[in-house]
Tab-separated table of C-alpha atoms in Angstrom:
chain	number	residue	atom	x	y	z
J	22	MET	CA	1.466	-0.736	-91.237
J	23	ILE	CA	1.178	-1.956	-94.796
J	24	PHE	CA	3.511	-4.653	-96.102
J	25	GLY	CA	3.627	-5.589	-99.761
J	26	ASP	CA	5.352	-6.288	-103.031
J	27	SER	CA	5.494	-3.664	-105.780
J	28	SER	CA	4.676	-6.280	-108.416
J	29	LYS	CA	1.151	-6.359	-106.985
J	30	LEU	CA	0.490	-2.590	-107.048
J	31	ALA	CA	-1.749	-2.843	-110.101
J	32	THR	CA	-3.934	-5.470	-108.458
J	33	ARG	CA	-7.282	-4.920	-106.811
J	34	GLU	CA	-5.896	-5.284	-103.285
J	35	PHE	CA	-4.143	-1.892	-103.567
J	36	GLU	CA	-7.219	0.002	-104.752
J	37	ILE	CA	-8.149	0.674	-101.115
J	38	VAL	CA	-4.787	2.304	-100.297
J	39	HIS	CA	-4.950	6.084	-99.773
J	40	PRO	CA	-4.350	7.855	-103.127
J	41	VAL	CA	-1.273	9.734	-101.857
J	42	LEU	CA	0.351	6.497	-100.673
J	43	ARG	CA	-0.638	4.677	-103.835
J	44	GLU	CA	0.825	7.417	-106.058
J	45	ALA	CA	4.094	7.405	-104.094
J	46	LEU	CA	4.356	3.621	-104.450
J	47	LEU	CA	3.631	3.805	-108.176
J	48	ARG	CA	6.201	6.583	-108.572
J	49	LEU	CA	8.799	4.405	-106.861
J	50	GLU	CA	7.977	1.636	-109.314
J	51	ARG	CA	8.327	3.992	-112.320
J	52	THR	CA	11.634	5.491	-111.136
J	53	ASP	CA	15.020	3.968	-111.967
J	54	LEU	CA	15.995	3.770	-108.296
J	55	LYS	CA	19.188	1.807	-108.987
J	56	ALA	CA	20.523	4.790	-110.956
J	57	LEU	CA	19.956	7.296	-108.131
J	58	ALA	CA	22.872	8.222	-105.886
J	59	PRO	CA	22.359	8.273	-102.124
J	60	GLY	CA	20.771	11.513	-100.991
J	61	LYS	CA	17.539	13.462	-100.708
J	62	TYR	CA	15.223	14.067	-103.670
J	63	GLU	CA	12.274	16.448	-103.358
J	64	TRP	CA	9.023	15.250	-104.880
J	65	ASP	CA	6.757	17.897	-103.343
J	66	GLY	CA	8.938	20.151	-101.213
J	67	ASP	CA	8.947	19.090	-97.571
J	68	ARG	CA	5.528	17.422	-97.969
J	69	VAL	CA	6.837	14.410	-99.925
J	70	PHE	CA	10.488	13.556	-100.441
J	71	LEU	CA	12.657	10.575	-101.243
J	72	LEU	CA	15.781	9.422	-99.420
J	73	ILE	CA	18.098	6.988	-101.193
J	74	GLN	CA	20.263	5.101	-98.706
J	75	GLU	CA	23.079	2.595	-99.055
J	76	LEU	CA	24.066	0.862	-95.836
J	77	GLU	CA	25.327	-2.303	-94.228
J	78	THR	CA	22.686	-4.197	-92.291
J	79	ALA	CA	23.493	-5.033	-88.676
J	80	PRO	CA	22.279	-7.385	-85.944
J	81	LYS	CA	19.003	-6.431	-84.274
J	82	THR	CA	20.857	-5.699	-81.030
J	83	ASP	CA	22.693	-2.845	-82.803
J	84	LYS	CA	19.481	-1.112	-83.909
J	85	LYS	CA	16.675	0.659	-82.036
J	86	LEU	CA	12.971	0.817	-82.756
J	87	GLU	CA	11.931	4.242	-84.007
J	88	SER	CA	8.772	6.196	-84.716
J	89	HIS	CA	7.803	9.468	-86.376
J	90	GLU	CA	4.909	11.858	-85.759
J	91	ARG	CA	4.928	14.218	-88.756
J	92	TYR	CA	5.743	11.785	-91.569
J	93	VAL	CA	4.659	8.378	-92.792
J	94	ASP	CA	7.567	6.232	-94.032
J	95	ILE	CA	7.482	4.056	-97.113
J	96	GLN	CA	10.558	1.822	-96.856
J	97	TYR	CA	11.241	0.202	-100.245
J	98	LEU	CA	14.115	-2.210	-100.811
J	99	ILE	CA	16.091	-1.737	-104.042
J	100	ASP	CA	18.981	-4.206	-103.562
J	101	GLY	CA	19.989	-6.761	-100.949
J	102	GLU	CA	17.959	-8.246	-98.122
J	103	GLU	CA	16.700	-6.384	-95.058
J	104	VAL	CA	14.798	-7.302	-91.944
J	105	ILE	CA	12.661	-4.556	-90.405
J	106	GLY	CA	11.348	-5.067	-86.897
J	107	TYR	CA	7.780	-3.908	-86.268
J	108	ALA	CA	5.663	-3.295	-83.186
J	109	ARG	CA	2.465	-1.329	-82.675
J	110	ARG	CA	3.173	1.520	-80.245
J	111	SER	CA	1.557	1.239	-76.828
J	112	SER	CA	1.967	2.718	-73.358
J	113	ASP	CA	4.253	-0.231	-72.539
J	114	HIS	CA	6.976	1.022	-74.886
J	115	ILE	CA	9.759	2.972	-73.214
J	116	VAL	CA	11.210	5.961	-75.070
J	117	CYS	CA	14.991	6.138	-74.712
J	118	GLN	CA	15.535	9.156	-76.996
J	119	ASP	CA	12.832	11.695	-77.825
J	120	GLU	CA	13.634	13.931	-80.796
J	121	LEU	CA	10.057	14.137	-82.092
J	122	GLU	CA	9.782	17.898	-81.739
J	123	SER	CA	13.077	18.812	-83.412
J	124	LYS	CA	13.870	15.902	-85.774
J	125	ASP	CA	10.622	13.887	-85.982
J	126	PHE	CA	11.927	10.676	-84.474
J	127	ALA	CA	11.894	8.856	-81.172
J	128	LEU	CA	13.882	5.742	-80.270
J	129	TYR	CA	12.582	2.984	-77.998
J	130	GLU	CA	13.850	0.237	-75.736
J	131	ASP	CA	13.271	-3.310	-76.971
J	132	PRO	CA	9.622	-4.353	-76.604
J	133	ALA	CA	8.319	-7.640	-75.257
J	134	VAL	CA	6.779	-8.444	-78.648
J	135	GLU	CA	8.168	-7.513	-82.056
J	136	MET	CA	7.500	-8.956	-85.502
J	137	ASP	CA	10.193	-9.236	-88.188
J	138	LEU	CA	9.429	-8.319	-91.794
J	139	LEU	CA	11.801	-9.752	-94.405
J	140	LEU	CA	12.196	-7.454	-97.403
J	141	LYS	CA	13.681	-8.498	-100.715
J	142	PRO	CA	14.074	-6.180	-103.748
J	143	GLY	CA	10.746	-4.683	-104.806
J	144	MET	CA	9.119	-5.195	-101.416
J	145	PHE	CA	8.004	-2.336	-99.187
J	146	ALA	CA	6.581	-1.494	-95.790
J	147	VAL	CA	4.564	1.613	-94.917
J	148	PHE	CA	4.865	2.830	-91.335
J	149	PHE	CA	2.400	5.263	-89.760
J	150	PRO	CA	2.976	7.301	-86.555
J	151	ALA	CA	1.706	4.485	-84.297
J	152	ASP	CA	4.045	1.959	-85.944
J	153	LEU	CA	7.414	1.390	-84.306
J	154	HIS	CA	9.958	0.091	-86.785
J	155	ARG	CA	13.577	-1.071	-86.647
J	156	PRO	CA	15.098	-0.747	-90.148
J	157	GLY	CA	18.495	-1.932	-91.332
J	158	VAL	CA	18.545	-5.270	-89.525
J	159	SER	CA	20.447	-8.154	-91.077
J	160	GLY	CA	18.971	-11.555	-91.777
J	161	ILE	CA	21.326	-14.456	-91.158
J	162	VAL	CA	24.417	-12.451	-92.122
J	163	PRO	CA	24.968	-8.691	-92.495
J	164	GLY	CA	25.087	-7.357	-96.038
J	165	LYS	CA	24.960	-4.206	-98.126
J	166	ILE	CA	21.566	-2.873	-99.104
J	167	LYS	CA	20.212	-0.012	-101.156
J	168	LYS	CA	16.804	1.299	-100.220
J	169	ALA	CA	14.422	4.141	-100.852
J	170	VAL	CA	12.532	5.841	-98.044
J	171	VAL	CA	9.662	8.088	-99.055
J	172	LYS	CA	8.619	10.536	-96.340
J	173	ILE	CA	5.009	11.717	-96.675
J	174	SER	CA	3.633	14.471	-94.460
J	175	CYS	CA	0.749	13.207	-92.341
J	176	ASP	CA	-1.107	16.399	-93.321
J	177	LEU	CA	-1.636	14.872	-96.789
J	178	LEU	CA	-3.425	11.808	-95.441
């Protein structure tokens, strides 16, 4: 998992990030994301694409941890405030819905240990296949958010 702020993308700390991830993050920064309507935007066919989502955040108890096998997620907040739960996948995690083969996602029961990431506009989190994540969680109160999710095929990394 990588957690950061887009205002720091030009700094030295992001020079070590894989070039495909770095380019996707820079492209997000160059794009007028606020002007994009919700939907799917192809950047490189099914290898790299962008999802624009508008949703209402919800309590953690209403959301499940998820993971993906074929794609890395870059979750980038455009507007609002979002908490994303994070846990490193282990054999202790119990799968409650396995759609990895058909839809590239699995859902998990609540783990014993989970860290919360607080995203504000311009902040992002990158989740790899071993990273369980619970997006769309509200902070103190639920609210509307707009976010971008870039899906990058693991074959590119």
